[in-house]
GROMACS .gro file of C-alpha atoms in nm:
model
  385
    1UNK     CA    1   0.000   0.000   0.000
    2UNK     CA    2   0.138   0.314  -0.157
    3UNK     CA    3   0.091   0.661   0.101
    4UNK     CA    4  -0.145   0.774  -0.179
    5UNK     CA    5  -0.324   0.433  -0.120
    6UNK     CA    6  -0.341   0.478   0.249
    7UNK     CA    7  -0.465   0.814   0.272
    8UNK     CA    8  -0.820   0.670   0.034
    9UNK     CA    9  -0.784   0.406   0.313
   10UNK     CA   10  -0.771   0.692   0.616
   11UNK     CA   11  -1.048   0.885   0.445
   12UNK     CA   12  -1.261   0.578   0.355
   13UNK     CA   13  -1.270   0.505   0.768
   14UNK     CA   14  -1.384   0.840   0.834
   15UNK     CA   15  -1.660   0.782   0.566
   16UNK     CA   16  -1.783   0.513   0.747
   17UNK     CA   17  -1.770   0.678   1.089
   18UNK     CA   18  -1.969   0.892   0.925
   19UNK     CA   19  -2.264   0.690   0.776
   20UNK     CA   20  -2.237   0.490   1.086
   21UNK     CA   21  -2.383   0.761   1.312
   22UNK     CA   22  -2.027   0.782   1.537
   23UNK     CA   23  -1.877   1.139   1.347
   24UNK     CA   24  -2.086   1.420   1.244
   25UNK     CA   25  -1.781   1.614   1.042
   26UNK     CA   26  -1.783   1.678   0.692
   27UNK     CA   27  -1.570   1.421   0.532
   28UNK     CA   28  -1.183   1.578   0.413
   29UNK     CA   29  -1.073   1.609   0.096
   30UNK     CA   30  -0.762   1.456   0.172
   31UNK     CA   31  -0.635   1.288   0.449
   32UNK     CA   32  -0.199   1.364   0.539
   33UNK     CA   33  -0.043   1.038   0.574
   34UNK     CA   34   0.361   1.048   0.689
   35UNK     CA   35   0.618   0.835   0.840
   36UNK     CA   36   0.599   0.842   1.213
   37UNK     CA   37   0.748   1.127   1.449
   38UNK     CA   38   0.923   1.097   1.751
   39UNK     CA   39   0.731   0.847   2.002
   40UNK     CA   40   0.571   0.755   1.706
   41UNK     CA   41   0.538   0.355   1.581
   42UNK     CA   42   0.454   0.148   1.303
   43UNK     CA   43   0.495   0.247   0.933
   44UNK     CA   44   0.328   0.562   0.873
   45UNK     CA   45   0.108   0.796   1.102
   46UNK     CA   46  -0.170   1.073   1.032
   47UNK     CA   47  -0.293   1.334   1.215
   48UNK     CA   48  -0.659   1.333   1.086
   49UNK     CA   49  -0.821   1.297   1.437
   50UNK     CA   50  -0.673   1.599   1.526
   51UNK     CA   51  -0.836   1.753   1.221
   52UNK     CA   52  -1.123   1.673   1.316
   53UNK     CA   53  -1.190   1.667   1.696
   54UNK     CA   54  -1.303   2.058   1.666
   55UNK     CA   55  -1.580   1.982   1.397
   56UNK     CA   56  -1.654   1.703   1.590
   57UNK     CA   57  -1.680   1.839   1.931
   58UNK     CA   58  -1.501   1.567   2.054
   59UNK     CA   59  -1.157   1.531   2.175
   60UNK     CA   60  -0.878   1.437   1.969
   61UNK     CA   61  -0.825   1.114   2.116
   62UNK     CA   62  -1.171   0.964   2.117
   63UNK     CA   63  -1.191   1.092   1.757
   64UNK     CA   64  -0.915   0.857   1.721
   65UNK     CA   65  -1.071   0.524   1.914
   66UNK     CA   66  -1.373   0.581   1.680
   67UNK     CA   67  -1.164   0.551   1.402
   68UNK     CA   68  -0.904   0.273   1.508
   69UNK     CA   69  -1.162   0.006   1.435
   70UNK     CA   70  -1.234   0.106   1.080
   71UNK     CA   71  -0.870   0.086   0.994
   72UNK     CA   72  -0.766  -0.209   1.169
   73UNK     CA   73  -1.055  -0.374   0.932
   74UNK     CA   74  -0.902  -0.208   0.650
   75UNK     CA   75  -0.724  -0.437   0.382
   76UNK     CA   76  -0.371  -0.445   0.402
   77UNK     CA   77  -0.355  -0.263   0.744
   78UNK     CA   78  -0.174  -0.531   1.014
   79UNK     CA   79  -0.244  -0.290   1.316
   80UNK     CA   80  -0.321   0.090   1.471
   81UNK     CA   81  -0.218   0.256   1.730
   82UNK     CA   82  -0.309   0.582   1.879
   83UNK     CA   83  -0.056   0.801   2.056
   84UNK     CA   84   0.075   1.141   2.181
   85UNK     CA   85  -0.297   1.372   2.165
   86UNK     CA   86  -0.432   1.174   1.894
   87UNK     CA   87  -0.192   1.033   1.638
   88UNK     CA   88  -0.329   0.758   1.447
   89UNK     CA   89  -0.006   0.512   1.416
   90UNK     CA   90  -0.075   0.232   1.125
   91UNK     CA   91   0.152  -0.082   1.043
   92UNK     CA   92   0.081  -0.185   0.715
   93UNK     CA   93   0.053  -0.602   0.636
   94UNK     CA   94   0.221  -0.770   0.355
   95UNK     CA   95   0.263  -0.591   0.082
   96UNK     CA   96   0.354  -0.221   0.186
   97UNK     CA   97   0.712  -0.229   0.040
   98UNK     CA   98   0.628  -0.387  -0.250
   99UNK     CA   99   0.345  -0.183  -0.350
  100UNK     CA  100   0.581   0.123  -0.283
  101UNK     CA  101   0.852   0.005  -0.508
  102UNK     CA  102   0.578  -0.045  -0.806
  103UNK     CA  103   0.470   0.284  -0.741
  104UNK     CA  104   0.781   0.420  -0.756
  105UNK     CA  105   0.868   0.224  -1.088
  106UNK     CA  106   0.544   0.326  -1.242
  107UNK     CA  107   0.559   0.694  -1.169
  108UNK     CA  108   0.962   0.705  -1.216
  109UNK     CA  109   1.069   1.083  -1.188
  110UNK     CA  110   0.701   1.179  -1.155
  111UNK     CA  111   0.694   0.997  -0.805
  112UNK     CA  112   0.620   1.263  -0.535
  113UNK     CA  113   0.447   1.492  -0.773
  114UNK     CA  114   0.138   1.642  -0.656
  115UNK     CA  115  -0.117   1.877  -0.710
  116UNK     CA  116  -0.152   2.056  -0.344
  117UNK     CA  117  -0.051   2.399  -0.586
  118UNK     CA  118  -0.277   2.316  -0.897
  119UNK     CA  119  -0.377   2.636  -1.082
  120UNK     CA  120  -0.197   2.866  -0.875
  121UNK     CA  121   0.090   3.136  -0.943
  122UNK     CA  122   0.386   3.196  -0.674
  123UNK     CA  123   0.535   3.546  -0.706
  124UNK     CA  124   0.915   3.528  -0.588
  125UNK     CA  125   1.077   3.819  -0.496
  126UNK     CA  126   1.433   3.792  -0.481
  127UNK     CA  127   1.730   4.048  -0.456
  128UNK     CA  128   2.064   4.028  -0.748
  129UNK     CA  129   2.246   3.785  -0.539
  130UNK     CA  130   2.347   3.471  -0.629
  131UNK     CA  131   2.248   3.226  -0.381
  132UNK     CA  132   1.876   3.367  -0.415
  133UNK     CA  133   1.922   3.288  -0.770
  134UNK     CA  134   1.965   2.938  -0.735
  135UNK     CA  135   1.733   2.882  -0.428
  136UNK     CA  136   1.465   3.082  -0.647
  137UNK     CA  137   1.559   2.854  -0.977
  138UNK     CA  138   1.485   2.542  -0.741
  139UNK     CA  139   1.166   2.637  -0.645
  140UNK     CA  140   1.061   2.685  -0.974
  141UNK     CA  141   1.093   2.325  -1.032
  142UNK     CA  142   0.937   2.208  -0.727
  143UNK     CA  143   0.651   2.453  -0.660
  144UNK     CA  144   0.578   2.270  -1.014
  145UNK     CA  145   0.619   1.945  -0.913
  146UNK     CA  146   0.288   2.026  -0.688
  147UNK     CA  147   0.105   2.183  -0.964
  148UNK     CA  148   0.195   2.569  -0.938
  149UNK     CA  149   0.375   2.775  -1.082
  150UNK     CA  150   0.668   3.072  -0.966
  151UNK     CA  151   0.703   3.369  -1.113
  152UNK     CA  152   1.070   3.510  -1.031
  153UNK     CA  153   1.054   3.903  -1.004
  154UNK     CA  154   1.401   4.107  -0.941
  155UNK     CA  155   1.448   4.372  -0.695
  156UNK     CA  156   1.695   4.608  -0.584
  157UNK     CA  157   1.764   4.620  -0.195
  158UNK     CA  158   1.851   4.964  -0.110
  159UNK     CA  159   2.085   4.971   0.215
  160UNK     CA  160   1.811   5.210   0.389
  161UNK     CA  161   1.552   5.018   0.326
  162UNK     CA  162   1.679   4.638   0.384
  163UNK     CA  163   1.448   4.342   0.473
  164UNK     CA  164   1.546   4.067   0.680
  165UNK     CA  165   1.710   3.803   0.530
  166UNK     CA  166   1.514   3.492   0.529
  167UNK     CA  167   1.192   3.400   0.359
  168UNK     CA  168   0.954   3.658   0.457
  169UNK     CA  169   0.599   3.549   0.402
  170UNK     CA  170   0.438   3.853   0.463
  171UNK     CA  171   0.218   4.078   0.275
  172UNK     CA  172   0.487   4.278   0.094
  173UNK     CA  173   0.443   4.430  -0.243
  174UNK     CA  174   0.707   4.443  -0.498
  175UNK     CA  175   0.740   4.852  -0.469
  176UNK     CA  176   1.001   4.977  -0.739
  177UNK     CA  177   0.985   4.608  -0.912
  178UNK     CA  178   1.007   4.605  -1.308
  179UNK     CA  179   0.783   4.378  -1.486
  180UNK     CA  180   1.017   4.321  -1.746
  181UNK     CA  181   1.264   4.146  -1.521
  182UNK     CA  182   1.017   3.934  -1.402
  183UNK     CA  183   1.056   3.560  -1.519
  184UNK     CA  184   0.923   3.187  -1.515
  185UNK     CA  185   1.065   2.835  -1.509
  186UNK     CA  186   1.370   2.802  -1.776
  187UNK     CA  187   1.376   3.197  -1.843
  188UNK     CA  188   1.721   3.392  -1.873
  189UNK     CA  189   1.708   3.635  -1.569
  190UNK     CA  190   1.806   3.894  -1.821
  191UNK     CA  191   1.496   4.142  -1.910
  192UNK     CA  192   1.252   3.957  -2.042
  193UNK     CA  193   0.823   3.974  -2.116
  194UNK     CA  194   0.645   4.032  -1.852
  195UNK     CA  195   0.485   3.721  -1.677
  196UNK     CA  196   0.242   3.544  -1.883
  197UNK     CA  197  -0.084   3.360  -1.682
  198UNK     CA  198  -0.299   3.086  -1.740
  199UNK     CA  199  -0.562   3.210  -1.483
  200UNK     CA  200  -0.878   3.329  -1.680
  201UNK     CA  201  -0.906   3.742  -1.656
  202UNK     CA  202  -1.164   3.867  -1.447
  203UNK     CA  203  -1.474   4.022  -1.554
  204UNK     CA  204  -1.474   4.387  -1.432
  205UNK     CA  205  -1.860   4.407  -1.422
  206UNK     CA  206  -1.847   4.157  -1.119
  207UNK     CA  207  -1.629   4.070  -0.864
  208UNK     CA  208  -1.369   3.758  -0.936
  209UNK     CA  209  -1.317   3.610  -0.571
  210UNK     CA  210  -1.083   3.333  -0.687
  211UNK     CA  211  -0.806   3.517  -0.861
  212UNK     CA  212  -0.695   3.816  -0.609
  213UNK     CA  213  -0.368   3.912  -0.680
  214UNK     CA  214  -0.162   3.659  -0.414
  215UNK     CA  215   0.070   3.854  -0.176
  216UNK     CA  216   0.417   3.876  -0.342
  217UNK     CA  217   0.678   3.614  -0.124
  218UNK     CA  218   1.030   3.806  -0.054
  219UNK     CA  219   1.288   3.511  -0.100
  220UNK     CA  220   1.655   3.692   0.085
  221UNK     CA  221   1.858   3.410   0.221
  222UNK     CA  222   2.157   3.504   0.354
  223UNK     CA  223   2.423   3.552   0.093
  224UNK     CA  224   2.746   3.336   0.022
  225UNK     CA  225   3.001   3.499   0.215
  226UNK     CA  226   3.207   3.428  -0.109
  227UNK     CA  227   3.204   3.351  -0.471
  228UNK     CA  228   3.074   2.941  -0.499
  229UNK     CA  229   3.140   2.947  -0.842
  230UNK     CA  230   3.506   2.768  -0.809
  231UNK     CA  231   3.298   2.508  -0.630
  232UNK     CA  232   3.202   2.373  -0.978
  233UNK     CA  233   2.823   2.398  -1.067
  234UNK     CA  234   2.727   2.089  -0.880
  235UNK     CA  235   2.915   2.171  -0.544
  236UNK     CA  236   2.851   2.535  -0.561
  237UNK     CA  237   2.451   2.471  -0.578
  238UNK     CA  238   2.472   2.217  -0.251
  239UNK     CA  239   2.664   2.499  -0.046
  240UNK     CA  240   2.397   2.699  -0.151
  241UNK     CA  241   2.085   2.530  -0.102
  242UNK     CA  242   2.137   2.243   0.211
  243UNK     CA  243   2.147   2.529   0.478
  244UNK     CA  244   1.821   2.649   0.617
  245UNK     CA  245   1.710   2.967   0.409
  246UNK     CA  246   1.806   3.179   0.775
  247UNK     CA  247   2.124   2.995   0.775
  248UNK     CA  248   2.463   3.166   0.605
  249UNK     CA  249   2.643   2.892   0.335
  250UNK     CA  250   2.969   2.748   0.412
  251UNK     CA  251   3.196   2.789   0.057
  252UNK     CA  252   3.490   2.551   0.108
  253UNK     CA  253   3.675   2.272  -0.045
  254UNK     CA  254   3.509   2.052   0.155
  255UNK     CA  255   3.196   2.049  -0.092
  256UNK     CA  256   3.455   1.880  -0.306
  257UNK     CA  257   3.608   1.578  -0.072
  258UNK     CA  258   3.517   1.227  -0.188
  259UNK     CA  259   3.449   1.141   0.215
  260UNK     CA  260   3.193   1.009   0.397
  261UNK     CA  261   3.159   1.393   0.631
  262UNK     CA  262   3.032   1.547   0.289
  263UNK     CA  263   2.656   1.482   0.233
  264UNK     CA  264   2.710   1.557  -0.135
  265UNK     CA  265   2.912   1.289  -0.154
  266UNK     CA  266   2.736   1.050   0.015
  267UNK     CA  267   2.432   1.111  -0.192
  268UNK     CA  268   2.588   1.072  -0.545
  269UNK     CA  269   2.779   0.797  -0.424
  270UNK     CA  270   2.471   0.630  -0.299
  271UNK     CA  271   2.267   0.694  -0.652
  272UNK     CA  272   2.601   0.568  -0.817
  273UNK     CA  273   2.618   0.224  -0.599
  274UNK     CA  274   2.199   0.208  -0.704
  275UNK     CA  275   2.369   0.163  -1.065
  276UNK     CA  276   2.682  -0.057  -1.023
  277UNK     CA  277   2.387  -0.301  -0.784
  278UNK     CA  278   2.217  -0.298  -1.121
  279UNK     CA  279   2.507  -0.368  -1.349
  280UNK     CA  280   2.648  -0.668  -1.108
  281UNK     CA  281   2.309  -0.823  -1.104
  282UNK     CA  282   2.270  -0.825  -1.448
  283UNK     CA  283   2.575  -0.991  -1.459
  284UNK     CA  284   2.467  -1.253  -1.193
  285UNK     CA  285   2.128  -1.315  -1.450
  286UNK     CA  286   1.954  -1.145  -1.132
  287UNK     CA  287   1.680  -0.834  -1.196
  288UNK     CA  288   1.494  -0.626  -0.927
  289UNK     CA  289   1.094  -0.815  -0.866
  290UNK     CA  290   0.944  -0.584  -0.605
  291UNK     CA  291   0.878  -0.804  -0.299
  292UNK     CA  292   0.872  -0.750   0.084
  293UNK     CA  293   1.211  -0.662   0.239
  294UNK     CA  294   1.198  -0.779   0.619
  295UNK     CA  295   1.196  -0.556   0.868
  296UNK     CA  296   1.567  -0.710   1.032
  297UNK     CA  297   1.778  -0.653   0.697
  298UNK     CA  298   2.004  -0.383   0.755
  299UNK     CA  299   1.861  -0.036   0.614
  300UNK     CA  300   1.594  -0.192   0.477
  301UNK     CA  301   1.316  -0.026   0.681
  302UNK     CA  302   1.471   0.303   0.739
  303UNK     CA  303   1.489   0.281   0.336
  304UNK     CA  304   1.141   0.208   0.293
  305UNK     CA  305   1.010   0.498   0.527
  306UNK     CA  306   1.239   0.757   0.373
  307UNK     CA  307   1.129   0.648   0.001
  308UNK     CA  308   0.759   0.681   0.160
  309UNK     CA  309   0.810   1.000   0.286
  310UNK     CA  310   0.974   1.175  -0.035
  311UNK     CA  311   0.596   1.296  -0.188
  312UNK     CA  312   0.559   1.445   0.216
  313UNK     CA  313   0.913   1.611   0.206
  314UNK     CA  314   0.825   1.767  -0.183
  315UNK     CA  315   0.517   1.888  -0.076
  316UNK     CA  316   0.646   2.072   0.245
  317UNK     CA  317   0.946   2.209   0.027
  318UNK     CA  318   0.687   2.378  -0.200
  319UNK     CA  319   0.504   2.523   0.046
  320UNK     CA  320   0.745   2.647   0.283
  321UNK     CA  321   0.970   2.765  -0.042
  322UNK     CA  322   1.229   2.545   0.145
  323UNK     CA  323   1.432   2.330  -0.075
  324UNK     CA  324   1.704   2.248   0.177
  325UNK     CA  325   1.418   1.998   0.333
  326UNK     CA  326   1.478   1.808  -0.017
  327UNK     CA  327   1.840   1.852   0.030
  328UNK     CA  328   1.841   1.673   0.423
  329UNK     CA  329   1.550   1.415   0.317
  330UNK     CA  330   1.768   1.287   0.032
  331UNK     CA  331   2.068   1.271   0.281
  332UNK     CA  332   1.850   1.029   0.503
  333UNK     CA  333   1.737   0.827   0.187
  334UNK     CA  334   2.149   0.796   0.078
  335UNK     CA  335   2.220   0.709   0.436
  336UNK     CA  336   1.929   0.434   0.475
  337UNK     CA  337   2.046   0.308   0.110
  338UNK     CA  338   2.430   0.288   0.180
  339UNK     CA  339   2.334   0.054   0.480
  340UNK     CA  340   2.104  -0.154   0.273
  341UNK     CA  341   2.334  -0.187  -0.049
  342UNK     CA  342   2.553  -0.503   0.132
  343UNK     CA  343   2.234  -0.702   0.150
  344UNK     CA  344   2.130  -0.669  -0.192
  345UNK     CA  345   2.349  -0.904  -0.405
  346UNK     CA  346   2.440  -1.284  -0.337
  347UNK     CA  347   2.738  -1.352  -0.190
  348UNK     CA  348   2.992  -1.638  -0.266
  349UNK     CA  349   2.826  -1.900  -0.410
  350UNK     CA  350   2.438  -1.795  -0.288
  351UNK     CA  351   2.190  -1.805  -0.552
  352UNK     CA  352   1.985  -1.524  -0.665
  353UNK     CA  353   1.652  -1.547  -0.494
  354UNK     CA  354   1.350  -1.348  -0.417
  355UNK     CA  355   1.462  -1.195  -0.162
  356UNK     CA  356   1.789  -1.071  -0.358
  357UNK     CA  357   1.523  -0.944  -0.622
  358UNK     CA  358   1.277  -0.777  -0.400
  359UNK     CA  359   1.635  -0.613  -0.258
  360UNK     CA  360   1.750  -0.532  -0.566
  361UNK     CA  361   1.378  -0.355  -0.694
  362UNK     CA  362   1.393  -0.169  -0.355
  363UNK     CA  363   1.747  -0.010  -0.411
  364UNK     CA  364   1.616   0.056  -0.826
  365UNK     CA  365   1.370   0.261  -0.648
  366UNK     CA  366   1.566   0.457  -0.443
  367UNK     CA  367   1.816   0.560  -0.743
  368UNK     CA  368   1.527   0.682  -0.932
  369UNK     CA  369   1.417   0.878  -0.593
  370UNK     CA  370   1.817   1.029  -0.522
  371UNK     CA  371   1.807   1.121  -0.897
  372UNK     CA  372   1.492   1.293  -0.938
  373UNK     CA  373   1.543   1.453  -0.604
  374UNK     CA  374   1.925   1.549  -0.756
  375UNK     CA  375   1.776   1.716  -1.065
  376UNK     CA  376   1.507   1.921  -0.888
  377UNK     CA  377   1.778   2.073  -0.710
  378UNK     CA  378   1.981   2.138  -1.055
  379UNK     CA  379   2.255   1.850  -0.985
  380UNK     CA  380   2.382   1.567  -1.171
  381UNK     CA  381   2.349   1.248  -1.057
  382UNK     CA  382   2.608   1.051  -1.197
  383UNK     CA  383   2.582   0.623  -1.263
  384UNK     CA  384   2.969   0.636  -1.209
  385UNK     CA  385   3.174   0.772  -0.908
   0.00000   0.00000   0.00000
C-alpha cells in the first residue's frame, strides 16, 4: 500500500464513521499520511483525528478510538495505534514495500508529484544575489512538481531600506519592481516579457473572488560569504541550497572531498552504488521483482520509510519555499540506502533469490528517488563515481 493508497484508506474510515452515526464532520478532501514522528510507531502515522476533533466536538483522542476500528478492518492494514494527543499510528501487512517500489517504478521521476498547488501562481521576490538565484531557480521546479507555478521578479535592496534576510511570508508588495525582469521556469534572468498567466481574466462588471492578486513572497537568504562558483556547478549549488534559508552557506573545499563527512558525496555515491547493484546483477542473471524486504535486513526499513516520505518532504518544500528539506531528506534516503546496499546481491556461491530481487527492486527505487530529487535541485546524478 502506496501513502497515496493509504490516505483513500484513512479517508474511507472516516466515511464510514460517518454513515455509521459515530462522526458528524464533513468528510476531508484529503487525508496527510507520513512516516511516524518521535514516540511515534509502526509504518506511517496521520494526524486526521486531530483535524477533526473541533468539527466534531469531541476530543482528539476519542476521535481517534472511533476511528481505530475502521482501519484495523481495513485491507492491508496489520495494526493501529493511537498516541501522543491523537496520532493515528498504522503498520501496514504484507505488501507495503512492495506496492511502494511499483509505485515508484510506475511513476519514475514523476513519483512525489502532486497537485496541493494546482492552478496557482507563486510570485518570488528575490534580490541580485546569487544564492537567491539558485534557491529561487529550485523552487521553480518544485513549486511545479505540486502543480503551481513561480514567477521570479528582481528587486533592488537599497541599504536604507533592507528586509530581513530569510523568507519573509508577509504581505509585501514588490514597490520599485520592473515587470520586465520578471521571469518563469527556464527563463534567462536577463529582461525579459512580462509574466504570462494561465488564470482566466476577471470580468470587471463583477467581482472575481478566486483570482486576487496573491501577496508577493520576498525570498533573501543570507548571501554566500564568497564567490561558490570555483565550487564547480554541482558543489557550488549544494553549499547553496542544504542550509536552512536563515542559515549563512559554508563555501569551502570541503563540498569537493570524496568522504563520507560530505553529504554531497554521500548522496551521489549512494545513486552511483543504485547503478553498479544494477550492473552486477545483471551480470549474476539477477533483476529487481518488487517483494517485501523484512523488517531485520540492515537499512531496509529506514529505506522504505524515507522512500515513503519523499511525496511528504516535496510537498512541504513547495510550500514552505524550502528546498534544503529536499536537500536533508535525500541525505537520510542515501544514508538508509548505503546501509542496505551489502544485502542486496548474493554472496559467494548464494543463488539469486526473491529476496535478492525484492532487494534489488527496492534499491532501483531509491536511485530513481536520489536522482529525481538530484535534478530538482539542478545536480547531476552521476551512474559512475
Amino acid at each position: 500500500m502506496t501513502p497515496v493508497e493509504l490516505s483513500r484508506t484513512v479517508l474511507r474510515a472516516v466515511r464510514r464513521a460517518v454513515d455509521e452515526g459515530e462522526l458528524s464532520v464533513v468528510v476531508p478532501v484529503r487525508a496527510v499520511v507520513t512516516p511516524p514522528g518521535p514516540g511515534g510507531c509502526g509504518d506511517y502515522a496521520t494526524n486526521i483525528a486531530l483535524q477533526l476533533a473541533r468539527p466534531a466536538g469531541r476530543p482528539a483522542r476519542q476521535v481517534a478510538e472511533i476511528l481505530r476500528p475502521h482501519l484495523t478492518r481495513s485491507e492491508g492494514v496489520a495494526d493501529v495505534a493511537i498516541t501522543g494527543p491523537g496520532f493515528l499510528n498504522i503498520r501496514l501487512g504484507g505488501g507495503a514495500g512492495a506496492s511502494l517500489v511499483r509505485e515508484i517504478q510506475r511513476r519514475r521521476d514523476a513519483y512525489g508529484h502532486g497537485d496541493i498547488l494546482a492552478g496557482q501562481i507563486v510570485p518570488l521576490r528575490i534580490p541580485y544575489d546569487i544564492r537567491a538565484e539558485v534557491v529561487a531557480d529550485t523552487l521553480v521546479r518544485i513549486v511545479a512538481t505540486q502543480g503551481g507555478r513561480a514567477e521570479v521578479h528582481h528587486i533592488h535592496i537599497h541599504p536604507s531600506r533592507a528586509e530581513p534576510a530569510g523568507t519573509d511570508l508577509s504581505r509585501a508588495e514588490p514597490a520599485g519592481t520592473d515587470p520586465s525582469q520578471a521571469k518563469t521556469a527556464g527563463n534567462d534572468p536577463s529582461p525579459a516579457e512580462p509574466p504570462r498567466t494561465n488564470a482566466p481574466q476577471a470580468d470587471p462588471a463583477r467581482p472575481h473572488r478566486l483570482h486576487r492578486p496573491r501577496p508577493q513572497i520576498t525570498t533573501r537568504p543570507p548571501p554566500a560569504p564568497e564567490d561558490p562558483t570555483p565550487l564547480g556547478p554541482d558543489a557550488a549549488r549544494w553549499a547553496l541550497l542544504h542550509p536552512a534559508s536563515h542559515d549563512r552557506p559554508r563555501i569551502s573545499a570541503d563540498h569537493l572531498l570524496q568522504r563520507e563527512s560530505n553529504p554531497l558525496f554521500r548522496v551521489r555515491y549512494a545513486h552511483a552504488r543504485t547503478r553498479a547493484l544494477i550492473r552486477n546483477a545483471a551480470a549474476l542473471g539477477c533483476t529487481g521483482d518488487p517483494g517485501d524486504v523484512p523488517e531485520d535486513v540492515p537499512g531496509g526499513g529506514e529505506l522504505v520509510g524515507a522512500l515513503a516520505g519523499y511525496p511528504a518532504v516535496l510537498t512541504q518544500a513547495a510550500l514552505h519555499r524550502a528546498p534544503d528539506r529536499l536537500a536533508r531528506h535525500l541525505v537520510t534516503t542515501a544514508d538508509a540506502l548505503l546501509a542496505f546496499q551489502h544485502t542486496v546481491l548474493p554472496l559467494g556461491d548464494e543463488k539469486p533469490s526473491a529476496a535478492h530481487r525484492a532487494r534489488l527492486a527496492l534499491a532501483e527505487a531509491a536511485g530513481t528517488v536520489l536522482a529525481g530529487g538530484l535534478s530538482l535541485l539542478g545536480i547531476s546524478a552521476p551512474d559512475y563515481l
